[in-house]
Coordinates of C-alpha atoms in Angstrom, one line a residue:
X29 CA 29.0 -75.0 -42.5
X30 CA 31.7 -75.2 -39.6
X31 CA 33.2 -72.0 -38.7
X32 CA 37.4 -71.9 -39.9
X33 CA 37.9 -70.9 -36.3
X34 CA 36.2 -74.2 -35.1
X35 CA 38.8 -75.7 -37.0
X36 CA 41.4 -74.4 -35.1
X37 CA 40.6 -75.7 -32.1
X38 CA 42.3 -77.9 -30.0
X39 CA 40.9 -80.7 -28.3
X40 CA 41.9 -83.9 -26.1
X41 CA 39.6 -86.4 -25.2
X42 CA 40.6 -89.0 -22.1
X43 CA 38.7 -92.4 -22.1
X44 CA 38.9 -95.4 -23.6
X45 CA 36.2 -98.8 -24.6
X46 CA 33.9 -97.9 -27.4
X47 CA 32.9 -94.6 -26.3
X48 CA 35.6 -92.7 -27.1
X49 CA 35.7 -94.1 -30.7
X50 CA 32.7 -93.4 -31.2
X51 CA 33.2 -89.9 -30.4
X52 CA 36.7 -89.8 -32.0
X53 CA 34.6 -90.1 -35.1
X54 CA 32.4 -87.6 -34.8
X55 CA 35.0 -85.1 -34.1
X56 CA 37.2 -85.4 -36.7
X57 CA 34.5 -83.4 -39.0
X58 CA 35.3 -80.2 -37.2
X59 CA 39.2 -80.6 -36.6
X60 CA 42.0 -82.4 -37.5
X61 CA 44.0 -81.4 -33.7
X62 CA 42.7 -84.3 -32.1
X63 CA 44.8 -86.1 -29.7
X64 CA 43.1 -89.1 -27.8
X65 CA 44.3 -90.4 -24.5
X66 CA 43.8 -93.8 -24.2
X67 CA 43.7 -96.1 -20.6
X68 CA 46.0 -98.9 -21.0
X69 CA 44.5 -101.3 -18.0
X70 CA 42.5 -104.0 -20.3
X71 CA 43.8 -107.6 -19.1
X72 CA 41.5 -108.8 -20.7
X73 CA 39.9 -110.7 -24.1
X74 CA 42.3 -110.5 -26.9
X75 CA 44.0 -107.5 -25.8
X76 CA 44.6 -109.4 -22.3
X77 CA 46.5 -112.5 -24.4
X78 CA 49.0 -110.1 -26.5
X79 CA 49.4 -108.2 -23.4
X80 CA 50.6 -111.8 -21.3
X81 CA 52.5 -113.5 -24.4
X82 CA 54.0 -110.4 -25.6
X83 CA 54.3 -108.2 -23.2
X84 CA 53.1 -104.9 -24.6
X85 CA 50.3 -103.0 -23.6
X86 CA 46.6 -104.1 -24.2
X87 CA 46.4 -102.9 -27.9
X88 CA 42.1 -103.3 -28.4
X89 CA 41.4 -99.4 -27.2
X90 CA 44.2 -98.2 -29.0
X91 CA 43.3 -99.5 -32.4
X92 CA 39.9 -98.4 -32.4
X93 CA 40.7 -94.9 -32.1
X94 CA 43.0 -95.4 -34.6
X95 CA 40.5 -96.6 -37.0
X96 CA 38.3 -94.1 -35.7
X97 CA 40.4 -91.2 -36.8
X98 CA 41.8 -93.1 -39.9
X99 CA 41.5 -91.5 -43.6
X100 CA 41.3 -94.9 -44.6
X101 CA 39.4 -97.5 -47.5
X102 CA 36.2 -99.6 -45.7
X103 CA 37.7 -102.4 -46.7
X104 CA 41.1 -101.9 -45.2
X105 CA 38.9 -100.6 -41.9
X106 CA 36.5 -103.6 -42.0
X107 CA 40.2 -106.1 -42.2
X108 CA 41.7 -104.2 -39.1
X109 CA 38.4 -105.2 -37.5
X110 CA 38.8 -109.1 -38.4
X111 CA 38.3 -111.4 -35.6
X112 CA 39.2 -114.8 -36.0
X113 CA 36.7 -117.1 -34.9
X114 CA 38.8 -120.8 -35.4
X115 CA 42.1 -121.9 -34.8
X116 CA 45.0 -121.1 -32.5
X117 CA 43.5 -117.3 -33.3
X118 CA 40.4 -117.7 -32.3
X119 CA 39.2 -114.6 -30.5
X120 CA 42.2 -112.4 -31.9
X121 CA 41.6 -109.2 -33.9
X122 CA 43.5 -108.8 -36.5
X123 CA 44.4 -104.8 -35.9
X124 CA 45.7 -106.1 -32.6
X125 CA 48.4 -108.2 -34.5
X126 CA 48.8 -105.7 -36.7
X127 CA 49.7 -103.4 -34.2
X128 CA 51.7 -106.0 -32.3
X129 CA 53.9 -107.0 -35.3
X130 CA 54.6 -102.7 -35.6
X131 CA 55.5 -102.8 -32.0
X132 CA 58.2 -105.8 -33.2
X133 CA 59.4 -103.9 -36.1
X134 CA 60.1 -101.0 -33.9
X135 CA 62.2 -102.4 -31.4
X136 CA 59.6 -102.8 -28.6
X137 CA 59.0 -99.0 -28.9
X138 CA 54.8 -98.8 -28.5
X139 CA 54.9 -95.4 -28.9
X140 CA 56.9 -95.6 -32.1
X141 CA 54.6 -98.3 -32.9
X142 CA 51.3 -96.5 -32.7
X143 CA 52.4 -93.5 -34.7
X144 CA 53.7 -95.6 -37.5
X145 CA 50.3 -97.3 -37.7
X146 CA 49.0 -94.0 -37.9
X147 CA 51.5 -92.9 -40.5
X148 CA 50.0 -95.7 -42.4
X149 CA 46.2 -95.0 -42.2
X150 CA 46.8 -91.4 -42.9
X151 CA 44.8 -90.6 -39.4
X152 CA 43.7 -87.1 -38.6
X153 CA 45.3 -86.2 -35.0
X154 CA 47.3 -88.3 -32.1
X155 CA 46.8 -91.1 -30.4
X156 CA 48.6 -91.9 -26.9
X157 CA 48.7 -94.5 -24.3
X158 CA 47.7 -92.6 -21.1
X159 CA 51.2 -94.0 -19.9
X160 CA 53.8 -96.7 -21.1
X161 CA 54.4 -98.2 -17.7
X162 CA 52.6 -102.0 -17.2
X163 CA 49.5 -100.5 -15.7
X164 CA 47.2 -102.7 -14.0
X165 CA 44.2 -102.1 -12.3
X166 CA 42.3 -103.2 -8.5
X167 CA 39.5 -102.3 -7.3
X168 CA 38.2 -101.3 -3.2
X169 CA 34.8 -103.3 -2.7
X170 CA 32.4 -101.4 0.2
X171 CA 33.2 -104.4 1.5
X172 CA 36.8 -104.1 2.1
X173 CA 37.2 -107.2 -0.6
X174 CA 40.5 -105.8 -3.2
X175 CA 39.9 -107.2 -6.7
X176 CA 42.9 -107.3 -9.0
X177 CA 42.2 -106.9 -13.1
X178 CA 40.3 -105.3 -15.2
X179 CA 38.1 -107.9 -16.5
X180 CA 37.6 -109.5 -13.0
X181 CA 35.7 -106.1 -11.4
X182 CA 32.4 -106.3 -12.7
X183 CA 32.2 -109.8 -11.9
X184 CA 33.6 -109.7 -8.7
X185 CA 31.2 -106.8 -7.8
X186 CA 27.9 -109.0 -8.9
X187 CA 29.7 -111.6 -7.0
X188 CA 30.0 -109.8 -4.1
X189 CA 26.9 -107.9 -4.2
X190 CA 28.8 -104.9 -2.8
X191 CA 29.8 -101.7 -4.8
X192 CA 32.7 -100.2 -5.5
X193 CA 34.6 -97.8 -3.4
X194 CA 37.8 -97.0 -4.7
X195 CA 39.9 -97.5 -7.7
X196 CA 43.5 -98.1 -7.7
X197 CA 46.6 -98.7 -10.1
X198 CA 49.8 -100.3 -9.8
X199 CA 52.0 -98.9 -10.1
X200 CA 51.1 -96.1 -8.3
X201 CA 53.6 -93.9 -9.8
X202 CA 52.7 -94.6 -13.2
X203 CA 54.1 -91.6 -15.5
X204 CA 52.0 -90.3 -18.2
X205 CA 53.5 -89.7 -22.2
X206 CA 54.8 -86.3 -21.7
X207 CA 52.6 -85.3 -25.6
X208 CA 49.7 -86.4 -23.3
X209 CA 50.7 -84.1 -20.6
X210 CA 51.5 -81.1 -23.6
X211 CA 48.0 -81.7 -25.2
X212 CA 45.7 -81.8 -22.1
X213 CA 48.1 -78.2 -21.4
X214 CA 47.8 -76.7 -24.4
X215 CA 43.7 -77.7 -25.5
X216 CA 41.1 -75.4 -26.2
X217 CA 38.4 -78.5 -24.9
X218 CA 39.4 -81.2 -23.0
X219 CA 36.5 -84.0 -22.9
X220 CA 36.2 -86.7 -20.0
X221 CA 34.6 -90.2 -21.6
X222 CA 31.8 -91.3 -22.6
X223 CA 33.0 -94.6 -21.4
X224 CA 33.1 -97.2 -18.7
X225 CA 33.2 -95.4 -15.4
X226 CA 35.8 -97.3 -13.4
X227 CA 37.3 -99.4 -15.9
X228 CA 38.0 -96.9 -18.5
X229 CA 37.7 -93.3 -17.4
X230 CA 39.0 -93.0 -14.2
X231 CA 42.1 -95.1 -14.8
X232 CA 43.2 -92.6 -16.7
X233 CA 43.0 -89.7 -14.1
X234 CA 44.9 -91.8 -11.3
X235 CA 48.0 -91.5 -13.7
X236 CA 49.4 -88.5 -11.3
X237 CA 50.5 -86.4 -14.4
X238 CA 47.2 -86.7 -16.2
X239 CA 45.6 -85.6 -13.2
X240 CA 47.8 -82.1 -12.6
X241 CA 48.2 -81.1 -16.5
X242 CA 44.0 -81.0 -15.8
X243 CA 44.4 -78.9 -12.8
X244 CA 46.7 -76.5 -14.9
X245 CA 44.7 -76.3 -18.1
X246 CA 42.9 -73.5 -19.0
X247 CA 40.9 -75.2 -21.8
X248 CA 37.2 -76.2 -21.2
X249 CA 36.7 -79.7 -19.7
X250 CA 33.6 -81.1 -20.4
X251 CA 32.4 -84.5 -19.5
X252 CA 30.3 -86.6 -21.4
X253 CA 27.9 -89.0 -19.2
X254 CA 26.9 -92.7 -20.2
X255 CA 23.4 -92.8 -21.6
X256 CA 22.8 -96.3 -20.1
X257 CA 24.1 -98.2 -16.6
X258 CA 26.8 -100.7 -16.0
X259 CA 26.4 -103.7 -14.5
X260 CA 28.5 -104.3 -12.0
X261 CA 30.1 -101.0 -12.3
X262 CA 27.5 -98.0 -12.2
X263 CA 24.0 -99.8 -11.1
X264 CA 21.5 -97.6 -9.8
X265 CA 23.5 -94.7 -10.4
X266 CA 22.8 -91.3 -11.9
X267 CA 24.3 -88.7 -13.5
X268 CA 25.8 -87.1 -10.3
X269 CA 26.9 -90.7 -9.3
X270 CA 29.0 -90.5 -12.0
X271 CA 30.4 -87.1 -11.8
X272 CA 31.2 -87.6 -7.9
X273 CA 33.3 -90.6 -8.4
X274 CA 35.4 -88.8 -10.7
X275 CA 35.8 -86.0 -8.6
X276 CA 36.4 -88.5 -5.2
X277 CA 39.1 -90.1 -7.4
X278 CA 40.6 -86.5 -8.7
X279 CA 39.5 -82.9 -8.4
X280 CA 36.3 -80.9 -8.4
X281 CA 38.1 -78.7 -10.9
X282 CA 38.4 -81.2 -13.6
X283 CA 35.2 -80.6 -14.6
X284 CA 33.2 -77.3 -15.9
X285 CA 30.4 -78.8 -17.8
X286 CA 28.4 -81.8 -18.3
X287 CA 26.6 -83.3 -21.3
X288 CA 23.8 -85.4 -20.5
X289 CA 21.0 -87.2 -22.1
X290 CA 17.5 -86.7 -22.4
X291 CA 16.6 -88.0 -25.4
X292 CA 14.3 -91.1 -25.0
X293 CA 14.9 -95.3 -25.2
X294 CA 12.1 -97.1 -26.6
X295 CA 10.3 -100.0 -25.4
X296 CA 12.4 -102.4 -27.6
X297 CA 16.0 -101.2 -26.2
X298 CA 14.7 -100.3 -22.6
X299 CA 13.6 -104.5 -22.4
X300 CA 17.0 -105.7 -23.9
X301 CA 18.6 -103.6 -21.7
X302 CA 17.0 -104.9 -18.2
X303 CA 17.8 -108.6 -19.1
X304 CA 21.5 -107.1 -18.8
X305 CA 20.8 -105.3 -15.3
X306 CA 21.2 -102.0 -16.8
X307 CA 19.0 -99.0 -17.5
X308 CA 18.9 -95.2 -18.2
X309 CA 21.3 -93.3 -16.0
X310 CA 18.6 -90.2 -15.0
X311 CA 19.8 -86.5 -15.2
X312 CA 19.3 -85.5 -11.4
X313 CA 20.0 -81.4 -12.6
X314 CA 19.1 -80.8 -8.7
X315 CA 22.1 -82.6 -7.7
X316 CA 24.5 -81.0 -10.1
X317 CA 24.8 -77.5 -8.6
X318 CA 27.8 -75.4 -10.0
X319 CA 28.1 -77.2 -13.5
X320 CA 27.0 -75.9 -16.6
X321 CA 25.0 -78.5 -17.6
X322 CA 24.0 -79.2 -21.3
X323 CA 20.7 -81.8 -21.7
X324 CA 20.3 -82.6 -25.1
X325 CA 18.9 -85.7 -27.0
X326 CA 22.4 -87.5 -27.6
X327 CA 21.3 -90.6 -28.1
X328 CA 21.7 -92.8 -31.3
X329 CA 20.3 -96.8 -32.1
X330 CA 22.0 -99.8 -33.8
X331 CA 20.4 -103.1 -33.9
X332 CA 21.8 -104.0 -30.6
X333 CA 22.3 -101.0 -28.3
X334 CA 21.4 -97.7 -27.5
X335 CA 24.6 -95.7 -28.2
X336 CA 26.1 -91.9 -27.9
X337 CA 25.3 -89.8 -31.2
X338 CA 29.1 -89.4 -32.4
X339 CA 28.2 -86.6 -34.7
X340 CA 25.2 -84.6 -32.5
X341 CA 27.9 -85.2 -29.9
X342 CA 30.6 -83.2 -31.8
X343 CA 28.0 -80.5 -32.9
X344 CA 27.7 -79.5 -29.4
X345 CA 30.8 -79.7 -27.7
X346 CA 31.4 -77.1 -30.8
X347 CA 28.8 -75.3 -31.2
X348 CA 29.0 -74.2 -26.9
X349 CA 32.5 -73.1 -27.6

């Protein structure tokens, strides 16, 4: 059973691709005060076309942790997670329109638009745009090269053959939702990803505001690492890799403790995966002095992937409060 005082904790989680839905959904189980900051940089896919044609932000990250935290039917879920695959929709989701046509009916106002949507699936907690300004992306190459988009890093950095050094945004004084800034503030836990390292969790902490309210939080802020490289984002790296390019592109004191895998990939995923240039990101402990480190098996399977166990995942982050 889950303690009442579990319950009433607080807890934001900063992120955004599939990661942080999937952990959105293991959370909900032990509290409703959930609010979910969400990058805003994808230019890219669907998301990338509403985003160009109708000028709002990219709406893909934002509907899945809607869904994710959403009291709601399968059915309704599985409609929201339509994609049309003929026509002059092809490649469109149908939660993106939905959430598109809410942003109409609210004159324009996203924010208004997401809570509505929310309203409407009866979803446990809040979900924000890390910020409301037209927030786009670049990356520093090792190389010196400056690639512009989301969607065009990875392949720019296979291209290239040269990592990546810095991230950047534009515009450079983007300004976070001020409940973004009150939640991170007032948050008994504050978790950092699982996600895309460049292209979805440190986005969010180059938003100047997002940034500080971490610095000035007293809750715990724990980060999650990936189970599995990215390529063209995070080959070769480790566990520390990923921590020190958060902290290069922050603070050292964002982060008190660090859950990482050990649980094991078989044969089958571990073969998939290396046709896709990825692999295991190893736990280097000896480079990770003056973190609390938690290893644990946290490490689930679908048919396809190797993915983070939303539920164990929510257990612990718990369970080490």
């Amino acid at each position: 059973m889950i303690e009442v005082s579990k319950k009433d904790k607080k807890v934001t989680v900063i992120g955004g691709g599939t990661g942080l839905s999937t952990l959105l959904r293991g959370l909900k189980r032990y509290t409703e005060d959930i609010t979910a900051i969400v990058t805003v940089g994808d230019d890219g896919g669907g998301s990338g076309i509403l985003r160009k044609d109708l000028g709002i932000l990219p709406p893909g990250d934002i509907r899945n942790c809607i869904l994710a935290l959403a009291d709601t039917e399968p059915l309704m879920e599985k409609l929201l997670q339509f994609r049309f695959n003929e026509g002059n929709l092809k490649g469109q989701n149908f939660g993106n329109l939905f959430l598109a046509a809410m942003t109409g009916i609210s004159n324009n106002n996203f924010m208004e638009a997401i809570k509505r949507m929310s309203d409407v699936l009866a979803v446990k907690g809040m979900v924000l745009p890390v910020t409301l300004d037209n927030m786009t992306l670049s990356a520093e190459l090792e190389n010196g090269e400056i690639i512009k988009g989301e969607s065009k890093i990875p392949k720019k950095v296979i291209e290239h053959k040269s990592r990546i050094k810095r991230m950047n945004i534009e515009p450079r004084g983007a300004r976070a939702p001020i409940e973004a800034i009150e939640a991170i503030e007032n948050s008994d836990i504050i978790v950092i990803g699982p996600g895309s390292l460049y292209t979805s969790i440190i986005p969010n902490l180059l938003v100047q505001d997002i940034k500080e309210a971490l610095l000035r939080a007293n809750g715990r802020k724990v980060y999650i690492s990936n189970i599995m490289t990215q390529q063209g984002e995070t080959d070769n790296y480790k566990v520390s890799d990923h921590v020190r390019a958060i902290i290069k592109h922050s603070s050292p004191k964002i982060i008190d403790e660090i859950i990482a895998n050990i649980g094991e990939i078989n044969n089958f995923y571990i073969e998939k995966y290396e046709m896709e240039n990825s692999e295991k990101v190893e736990l280097d402990i000896e480079n990770l002095s003056g973190y609390n480190v938690i290893k644990e098996n946290i490490v689930s399977f679908s048919k396809k992937y190797a993915r983070h166990d939303s539920d164990k995942l929510a257990e612990i982050i718990f369970n080490a409060v």
